Amino acid sequence: MTPGAAAEPIEIEVRLRADGGVTMEREVRLGLTAKPKELSPKYFYDERGSQLFERITELPEYYPTRAERQILAERSAEIVAAAGEPGTLVELGSGSATKTRHLLSAMSEAGCLPTYVPVDISEEITHETADSLVAEYPGLTIRGLVCDFEHDLERIPNGGGRRLVAFLGGTLGNLYPEPRRRFLARIAALLEPGDGILLGADLVKRRSRLEAAYNDADGITAAFNKNVLSVLNRELGADFDPDRFEHVAGYDPEQARMDIRLRSLEDQTVRLDGLDLTVRFAAGEEMRTEISTKFTRERLESVYREAGLRPAGWFTDPAGDYALSLASV
Ligand code: SAH
Ligand code: AVI
């Protein structure tokens, strides 16, 4: 920066192609040649996938977003005080940051309007979110990072003052237990004493409510799930026909998680020119595209401890559907 020049309000580093797309190619090849087949949920979120997720958050059946919003609307001032009035708000999987506004407003009211560091794999939504936020919060500085947070966590900009790392929406539940432990341990290693993590988690509840949330009547979740096939068609020159697959989502009570899949409606072969790979699907064969783990307080606190984090606060909505929790090192 030229000496004396004002810092830009928005700076966003994009690290999506830092590895030349090799990671996606390798991961998709591994997933499609595994038994059973599996794809990572991070590939849902191209521009259309992010828009479909936004529509999911407004569905009557999908309660987690409303429950989390209610907690943030009512208790952000308390959360910000408990987190020691941080000067930097990092948000992992920030998306449209709609609910984050409650935290930013509470920080602004506490006189610590922070540097906001959105971290998301979806480039379009990160730029749109940054533009809206600087218009809404004059004086806000944004230092974003578009990346896969499991790869580039250590590249997240520092900001100033205490850091609060928010991981909202229940996205932690989309990680398997071992990667989840490693991920939280890496976050813990980045935190200084006095910094905190604010984690949103969907809680275990009746199977019928869980299954309804992932099988909405309008078919938006089905479209979101199938969008991963369109992403592979575009990014890897594949010829998936989304109409030859159906959306399947069921609750696995033993693992306490929703299991989300695409089921092949017929015997078919799919070609992925970008991988020089042909994949066969049998009629009825299922490919997992996402898990969404549901927690109890005890389980989540043990997940924290395994990762070297200390539970430091617990906030739920009145119905007890969802929890925001604070943790520190
Ligand atoms: N926090 C928002 C959005 C949740 S949707 C909310 O609560 O509504 C999950 C978000 O995480 C999406 O914006 C998606 O693009 C992002 N995401 C998913 N996997 C990711 C990964 N591996 N690295 C970075 N961002 C990821
Ligand atoms: C982003 N994540 C927490 C959502 C969830 O509920 O697991 C993604 C989602 N998948 C289907 N519906 C919503």
Short mmCIF file of C-alpha atoms and ligand atoms in Angstrom, two decimals:
data_model
loop_
_atom_site.label_atom_id
_atom_site.label_comp_id
_atom_site.label_asym_id
_atom_site.label_seq_id
_atom_site.Cartn_x
_atom_site.Cartn_y
_atom_site.Cartn_z
CA MET A 1 0.00 0.00 0.00
CA THR A 2 1.25 3.53 -0.79
CA PRO A 3 2.25 5.33 2.45
CA GLY A 4 -0.64 7.52 3.55
CA ALA A 5 -3.20 5.77 1.31
CA ALA A 6 -6.36 4.58 3.02
CA ALA A 7 -6.71 0.78 3.33
CA GLU A 8 -9.37 -0.68 1.05
CA PRO A 9 -12.56 -1.54 2.98
CA ILE A 10 -12.75 -4.90 1.20
CA GLU A 11 -9.87 -7.23 0.38
CA ILE A 12 -10.65 -10.80 -0.58
CA GLU A 13 -7.99 -13.34 -1.42
CA VAL A 14 -9.10 -16.18 -3.69
CA ARG A 15 -7.28 -19.48 -3.27
CA LEU A 16 -9.60 -21.80 -5.13
CA ARG A 17 -7.29 -22.67 -7.98
CA ALA A 18 -4.13 -22.41 -5.89
CA ASP A 19 -3.70 -26.14 -6.41
CA GLY A 20 -4.75 -25.97 -10.09
CA GLY A 21 -7.93 -27.89 -9.33
CA VAL A 22 -5.86 -30.99 -8.54
CA THR A 23 -7.58 -31.45 -5.20
CA MET A 24 -11.06 -31.59 -6.71
CA GLU A 25 -9.91 -34.00 -9.41
CA ARG A 26 -8.21 -36.26 -6.90
CA GLU A 27 -11.05 -36.19 -4.40
CA VAL A 28 -13.79 -36.81 -6.95
CA ARG A 29 -11.84 -39.66 -8.55
CA LEU A 30 -11.34 -41.26 -5.13
CA GLY A 31 -15.00 -40.77 -4.20
CA LEU A 32 -16.42 -42.16 -7.45
CA THR A 33 -14.16 -45.22 -7.44
CA ALA A 34 -14.78 -45.99 -3.73
CA LYS A 35 -17.32 -48.56 -2.53
CA PRO A 36 -19.79 -47.16 -1.68
CA LYS A 37 -19.37 -44.03 -3.81
CA GLU A 38 -19.21 -40.68 -2.06
CA LEU A 39 -18.79 -36.97 -2.87
CA SER A 40 -17.84 -34.14 -0.50
CA PRO A 41 -20.64 -31.68 0.36
CA LYS A 42 -18.28 -28.77 -0.31
CA TYR A 43 -18.99 -29.30 -4.03
CA PHE A 44 -22.65 -28.30 -3.58
CA TYR A 45 -21.77 -24.64 -3.34
CA ASP A 46 -21.32 -23.07 -6.75
CA GLU A 47 -23.40 -19.93 -7.34
CA ARG A 48 -26.60 -21.93 -7.90
CA GLY A 49 -25.86 -24.21 -4.93
CA SER A 50 -25.43 -21.20 -2.63
CA GLN A 51 -28.74 -19.80 -3.91
CA LEU A 52 -30.49 -23.13 -3.33
CA PHE A 53 -29.06 -23.28 0.20
CA GLU A 54 -30.48 -19.79 0.85
CA ARG A 55 -33.90 -21.10 -0.24
CA ILE A 56 -33.51 -24.09 2.09
CA THR A 57 -32.99 -21.69 5.02
CA GLU A 58 -36.44 -20.21 4.32
CA LEU A 59 -38.33 -23.53 4.13
CA PRO A 60 -40.95 -24.20 6.79
CA GLU A 61 -39.44 -27.65 7.45
CA TYR A 62 -35.84 -26.40 7.86
CA TYR A 63 -35.83 -25.10 11.44
CA PRO A 64 -32.02 -24.79 12.14
CA THR A 65 -31.57 -21.38 10.50
CA ARG A 66 -34.60 -19.89 12.25
CA ALA A 67 -33.54 -21.31 15.61
CA GLU A 68 -29.99 -19.98 15.26
CA ARG A 69 -31.26 -16.60 14.10
CA GLN A 70 -33.52 -16.40 17.16
CA ILE A 71 -30.60 -17.07 19.52
CA LEU A 72 -28.41 -14.50 17.76
CA ALA A 73 -31.22 -11.91 17.65
CA GLU A 74 -31.86 -12.25 21.37
CA ARG A 75 -28.42 -12.97 22.80
CA SER A 76 -25.71 -11.50 20.60
CA ALA A 77 -24.87 -8.75 23.13
CA GLU A 78 -24.39 -11.42 25.81
CA ILE A 79 -22.32 -13.58 23.44
CA VAL A 80 -20.09 -10.65 22.43
CA ALA A 81 -19.55 -9.74 26.11
CA ALA A 82 -18.79 -13.38 27.01
CA ALA A 83 -16.30 -13.51 24.11
CA GLY A 84 -14.47 -10.49 25.58
CA GLU A 85 -15.58 -7.91 22.95
CA PRO A 86 -13.41 -9.21 20.11
CA GLY A 87 -11.82 -6.91 17.52
CA THR A 88 -11.89 -9.49 14.72
CA LEU A 89 -14.78 -11.69 13.71
CA VAL A 90 -13.64 -14.60 11.53
CA GLU A 91 -16.51 -16.59 10.03
CA LEU A 92 -15.96 -20.04 8.54
CA GLY A 93 -18.48 -21.00 5.84
CA SER A 94 -19.87 -17.46 5.98
CA GLY A 95 -22.23 -17.75 2.98
CA SER A 96 -24.65 -14.81 2.92
CA ALA A 97 -23.80 -13.96 6.57
CA THR A 98 -27.45 -13.06 7.14
CA LYS A 99 -27.48 -14.05 10.82
CA THR A 100 -23.97 -12.68 11.35
CA ARG A 101 -25.45 -9.18 11.20
CA HIS A 102 -26.73 -9.68 14.76
CA LEU A 103 -23.16 -10.27 15.95
CA LEU A 104 -21.78 -7.35 13.93
CA SER A 105 -24.48 -5.04 15.31
CA ALA A 106 -23.78 -6.18 18.87
CA MET A 107 -20.06 -5.58 18.33
CA SER A 108 -20.77 -2.18 16.87
CA GLU A 109 -22.95 -1.29 19.89
CA ALA A 110 -20.21 -2.49 22.24
CA GLY A 111 -17.84 -0.07 20.46
CA CYS A 112 -15.74 -2.83 18.93
CA LEU A 113 -16.94 -2.90 15.31
CA PRO A 114 -14.56 -5.56 14.12
CA THR A 115 -12.56 -6.49 11.13
CA TYR A 116 -14.77 -9.13 9.53
CA VAL A 117 -13.02 -12.09 7.91
CA PRO A 118 -15.47 -14.19 5.84
CA VAL A 119 -14.02 -17.54 4.78
CA ASP A 120 -16.00 -19.51 2.19
CA ILE A 121 -15.47 -21.80 -0.76
CA SER A 122 -18.09 -19.94 -2.84
CA GLU A 123 -16.50 -16.91 -4.50
CA GLU A 124 -19.68 -15.22 -5.77
CA ILE A 125 -21.50 -15.23 -2.46
CA THR A 126 -18.41 -14.00 -0.57
CA HIS A 127 -18.07 -10.94 -2.83
CA GLU A 128 -21.82 -10.19 -2.66
CA THR A 129 -21.81 -10.53 1.13
CA ALA A 130 -18.78 -8.25 1.52
CA ASP A 131 -20.35 -5.55 -0.69
CA SER A 132 -23.61 -5.61 1.28
CA LEU A 133 -21.88 -5.54 4.66
CA VAL A 134 -19.66 -2.50 3.99
CA ALA A 135 -22.78 -0.64 2.81
CA GLU A 136 -24.63 -1.61 6.00
CA TYR A 137 -21.76 -1.09 8.47
CA PRO A 138 -19.83 2.09 7.63
CA GLY A 139 -16.27 1.73 8.89
CA LEU A 140 -16.27 -2.07 8.70
CA THR A 141 -13.08 -3.57 7.28
CA ILE A 142 -13.40 -6.88 5.41
CA ARG A 143 -10.45 -9.20 4.88
CA GLY A 144 -11.97 -12.28 3.26
CA LEU A 145 -10.56 -15.56 2.05
CA VAL A 146 -12.18 -17.73 -0.61
CA CYS A 147 -10.77 -21.20 -0.03
CA ASP A 148 -11.44 -24.69 1.22
CA PHE A 149 -11.22 -24.04 4.96
CA GLU A 150 -9.96 -27.57 5.56
CA HIS A 151 -6.91 -26.84 3.37
CA ASP A 152 -6.19 -23.17 3.94
CA LEU A 153 -7.19 -22.57 7.55
CA GLU A 154 -3.73 -21.30 8.46
CA ARG A 155 -3.91 -18.59 5.74
CA ILE A 156 -6.81 -16.78 7.39
CA PRO A 157 -5.82 -13.11 7.89
CA ASN A 158 -5.18 -11.99 11.45
CA GLY A 159 -7.21 -8.78 11.88
CA GLY A 160 -6.65 -6.95 15.14
CA GLY A 161 -7.47 -7.51 18.81
CA ARG A 162 -9.09 -10.62 20.22
CA ARG A 163 -10.47 -13.00 17.62
CA LEU A 164 -13.85 -14.67 17.66
CA VAL A 165 -14.05 -17.52 15.13
CA ALA A 166 -17.72 -18.15 14.27
CA PHE A 167 -18.72 -21.39 12.61
CA LEU A 168 -22.47 -21.05 12.23
CA GLY A 169 -25.30 -22.90 10.54
CA GLY A 170 -24.34 -26.35 11.82
CA THR A 171 -21.65 -26.79 9.13
CA LEU A 172 -19.36 -28.58 11.63
CA GLY A 173 -21.97 -31.37 11.49
CA ASN A 174 -21.07 -31.92 7.83
CA LEU A 175 -17.60 -33.22 8.81
CA TYR A 176 -16.84 -36.81 9.80
CA PRO A 177 -15.62 -37.31 13.40
CA GLU A 178 -11.89 -37.61 12.69
CA PRO A 179 -11.58 -34.71 10.19
CA ARG A 180 -13.81 -32.73 12.58
CA ARG A 181 -11.43 -33.37 15.49
CA ARG A 182 -8.41 -32.42 13.37
CA PHE A 183 -10.17 -29.29 12.09
CA LEU A 184 -11.13 -28.09 15.57
CA ALA A 185 -7.62 -28.87 16.84
CA ARG A 186 -6.17 -26.71 14.04
CA ILE A 187 -8.54 -23.88 14.97
CA ALA A 188 -7.47 -24.30 18.61
CA ALA A 189 -3.82 -24.02 17.54
CA LEU A 190 -4.59 -20.68 15.85
CA LEU A 191 -6.30 -19.20 18.91
CA GLU A 192 -4.44 -17.09 21.48
CA PRO A 193 -5.59 -17.05 25.11
CA GLY A 194 -8.60 -14.68 25.17
CA ASP A 195 -9.74 -15.62 21.64
CA GLY A 196 -12.86 -17.73 21.24
CA ILE A 197 -14.85 -19.96 18.95
CA LEU A 198 -18.62 -19.62 18.50
CA LEU A 199 -20.12 -22.80 17.11
CA GLY A 200 -23.65 -23.43 15.86
CA ALA A 201 -24.90 -27.01 16.26
CA ASP A 202 -28.18 -28.68 15.48
CA LEU A 203 -29.37 -30.82 18.41
CA VAL A 204 -30.66 -34.41 18.45
CA LYS A 205 -34.43 -34.50 18.21
CA ARG A 206 -37.38 -36.55 16.92
CA ARG A 207 -36.56 -38.45 13.76
CA SER A 208 -39.69 -37.20 11.96
CA ARG A 209 -38.67 -33.55 12.35
CA LEU A 210 -35.11 -34.25 11.26
CA GLU A 211 -36.19 -36.19 8.20
CA ALA A 212 -38.78 -33.55 7.24
CA ALA A 213 -36.07 -30.86 7.34
CA TYR A 214 -34.10 -32.72 4.65
CA ASN A 215 -37.07 -33.89 2.55
CA ASP A 216 -39.01 -30.66 2.02
CA ALA A 217 -42.29 -30.74 0.15
CA ASP A 218 -41.09 -28.28 -2.51
CA GLY A 219 -38.07 -30.41 -3.46
CA ILE A 220 -35.55 -27.62 -2.84
CA THR A 221 -33.24 -29.93 -0.84
CA ALA A 222 -33.46 -32.49 -3.66
CA ALA A 223 -32.44 -29.80 -6.18
CA PHE A 224 -29.59 -28.72 -3.87
CA ASN A 225 -28.39 -32.31 -3.57
CA LYS A 226 -28.54 -32.93 -7.32
CA ASN A 227 -26.73 -29.64 -7.99
CA VAL A 228 -23.48 -31.41 -7.16
CA LEU A 229 -23.93 -33.39 -10.40
CA SER A 230 -24.18 -30.16 -12.42
CA VAL A 231 -21.01 -28.92 -10.69
CA LEU A 232 -19.17 -32.08 -11.79
CA ASN A 233 -20.59 -31.73 -15.32
CA ARG A 234 -19.20 -28.21 -15.59
CA GLU A 235 -15.92 -28.55 -13.67
CA LEU A 236 -14.88 -32.04 -14.74
CA GLY A 237 -16.57 -32.42 -18.16
CA ALA A 238 -18.97 -35.07 -16.82
CA ASP A 239 -22.28 -36.11 -18.37
CA PHE A 240 -24.41 -36.84 -15.28
CA ASP A 241 -28.15 -36.58 -16.00
CA PRO A 242 -29.65 -35.34 -12.70
CA ASP A 243 -33.06 -36.74 -13.74
CA ARG A 244 -31.62 -40.26 -13.56
CA PHE A 245 -30.93 -39.87 -9.82
CA GLU A 246 -33.20 -39.30 -6.84
CA HIS A 247 -32.62 -37.52 -3.55
CA VAL A 248 -32.60 -39.74 -0.43
CA ALA A 249 -32.22 -38.42 3.15
CA GLY A 250 -32.69 -40.51 6.29
CA TYR A 251 -31.70 -40.28 9.95
CA ASP A 252 -29.14 -42.74 11.33
CA PRO A 253 -29.79 -42.76 15.09
CA GLU A 254 -26.65 -44.78 15.90
CA GLN A 255 -24.38 -42.15 14.38
CA ALA A 256 -26.79 -39.32 15.31
CA ARG A 257 -26.65 -37.94 11.79
CA MET A 258 -28.69 -37.35 8.70
CA ASP A 259 -27.35 -39.37 5.80
CA ILE A 260 -27.92 -37.66 2.45
CA ARG A 261 -27.49 -39.54 -0.81
CA LEU A 262 -28.26 -39.68 -4.51
CA ARG A 263 -29.79 -42.95 -5.70
CA SER A 264 -29.34 -44.07 -9.29
CA LEU A 265 -32.76 -44.75 -10.85
CA GLU A 266 -31.35 -47.17 -13.42
CA ASP A 267 -28.24 -48.98 -14.58
CA GLN A 268 -26.12 -46.30 -16.19
CA THR A 269 -22.58 -45.24 -17.01
CA VAL A 270 -21.29 -41.73 -16.53
CA ARG A 271 -18.29 -40.31 -18.33
CA LEU A 272 -16.01 -37.71 -16.73
CA ASP A 273 -13.75 -36.47 -19.55
CA GLY A 274 -11.77 -34.25 -17.17
CA LEU A 275 -10.75 -37.32 -15.18
CA ASP A 276 -10.60 -39.70 -18.15
CA LEU A 277 -12.92 -41.87 -16.07
CA THR A 278 -16.06 -43.87 -16.77
CA VAL A 279 -18.18 -44.83 -13.77
CA ARG A 280 -20.95 -47.40 -13.64
CA PHE A 281 -24.00 -47.00 -11.38
CA ALA A 282 -26.29 -49.98 -10.78
CA ALA A 283 -30.04 -49.37 -10.53
CA GLY A 284 -30.76 -48.46 -6.88
CA GLU A 285 -27.09 -47.78 -6.05
CA GLU A 286 -26.66 -44.92 -3.58
CA MET A 287 -23.84 -42.38 -3.46
CA ARG A 288 -23.47 -40.37 -0.23
CA THR A 289 -23.20 -36.61 -0.77
CA GLU A 290 -23.43 -35.33 2.81
CA ILE A 291 -23.77 -36.21 6.47
CA SER A 292 -25.32 -33.76 8.90
CA THR A 293 -24.51 -34.68 12.49
CA LYS A 294 -26.83 -33.77 15.35
CA PHE A 295 -25.36 -33.16 18.81
CA THR A 296 -26.20 -33.25 22.49
CA ARG A 297 -24.49 -30.86 24.87
CA GLU A 298 -22.44 -33.72 26.37
CA ARG A 299 -21.31 -34.94 22.95
CA LEU A 300 -20.33 -31.48 21.77
CA GLU A 301 -18.40 -30.77 24.96
CA SER A 302 -16.49 -34.01 24.54
CA VAL A 303 -15.77 -33.06 20.88
CA TYR A 304 -14.34 -29.77 22.20
CA ARG A 305 -12.16 -31.49 24.77
CA GLU A 306 -10.80 -33.99 22.23
CA ALA A 307 -9.67 -30.99 20.15
CA GLY A 308 -8.05 -29.19 23.10
CA LEU A 309 -10.87 -26.63 23.50
CA ARG A 310 -12.66 -25.63 26.72
CA PRO A 311 -16.46 -25.16 26.68
CA ALA A 312 -17.18 -21.57 27.76
CA GLY A 313 -20.87 -20.82 27.10
CA TRP A 314 -24.10 -22.47 25.92
CA PHE A 315 -27.08 -20.66 24.36
CA THR A 316 -30.19 -22.40 23.00
CA ASP A 317 -33.50 -21.33 21.48
CA PRO A 318 -36.57 -21.71 23.74
CA ALA A 319 -37.62 -24.96 22.00
CA GLY A 320 -34.14 -26.46 22.59
CA ASP A 321 -33.75 -27.32 18.90
CA TYR A 322 -30.37 -25.71 18.33
CA ALA A 323 -27.36 -24.49 20.30
CA LEU A 324 -24.71 -21.86 19.95
CA SER A 325 -21.72 -22.59 22.13
CA LEU A 326 -18.58 -20.71 23.00
CA ALA A 327 -15.22 -22.38 23.53
CA SER A 328 -11.72 -21.16 24.24
CA VAL A 329 -8.19 -22.53 24.55
N1 SAH B 1 -23.06 -19.90 7.61
C1 SAH B 1 -24.18 -19.80 6.69
C2 SAH B 1 -24.02 -20.77 5.49
C3 SAH B 1 -24.05 -22.25 5.85
S1 SAH B 1 -24.02 -23.23 4.38
C4 SAH B 1 -25.46 -20.09 7.42
O1 SAH B 1 -25.40 -20.41 8.59
O2 SAH B 1 -26.53 -19.97 6.82
C5 SAH B 1 -22.38 -23.81 4.42
C6 SAH B 1 -21.40 -22.75 3.91
O3 SAH B 1 -20.09 -23.26 4.08
C7 SAH B 1 -21.60 -22.42 2.43
O4 SAH B 1 -21.57 -21.03 2.24
C8 SAH B 1 -20.42 -23.13 1.75
O5 SAH B 1 -19.99 -22.47 0.58
C9 SAH B 1 -19.37 -23.14 2.84
N2 SAH B 1 -18.47 -24.29 2.81
C10 SAH B 1 -18.81 -25.61 2.79
N3 SAH B 1 -17.71 -26.37 2.79
C11 SAH B 1 -16.63 -25.52 2.79
C12 SAH B 1 -15.24 -25.70 2.80
N4 SAH B 1 -14.69 -26.92 2.79
N5 SAH B 1 -14.44 -24.60 2.82
C13 SAH B 1 -14.98 -23.35 2.83
N6 SAH B 1 -16.32 -23.11 2.83
C14 SAH B 1 -17.13 -24.18 2.82
C1 AVI B 2 -24.69 -26.30 5.70
N1 AVI B 2 -25.21 -27.46 6.42
C2 AVI B 2 -25.09 -27.27 7.87
C3 AVI B 2 -26.58 -27.84 6.01
C4 AVI B 2 -27.09 -29.01 6.91
O1 AVI B 2 -28.21 -28.90 7.39
O2 AVI B 2 -26.32 -29.95 7.13
C5 AVI B 2 -26.60 -28.23 4.56
C6 AVI B 2 -27.90 -28.83 4.12
N2 AVI B 2 -28.00 -29.97 3.47
C7 AVI B 2 -29.27 -30.22 3.21
N3 AVI B 2 -30.01 -29.23 3.75
C8 AVI B 2 -29.16 -28.35 4.29
#
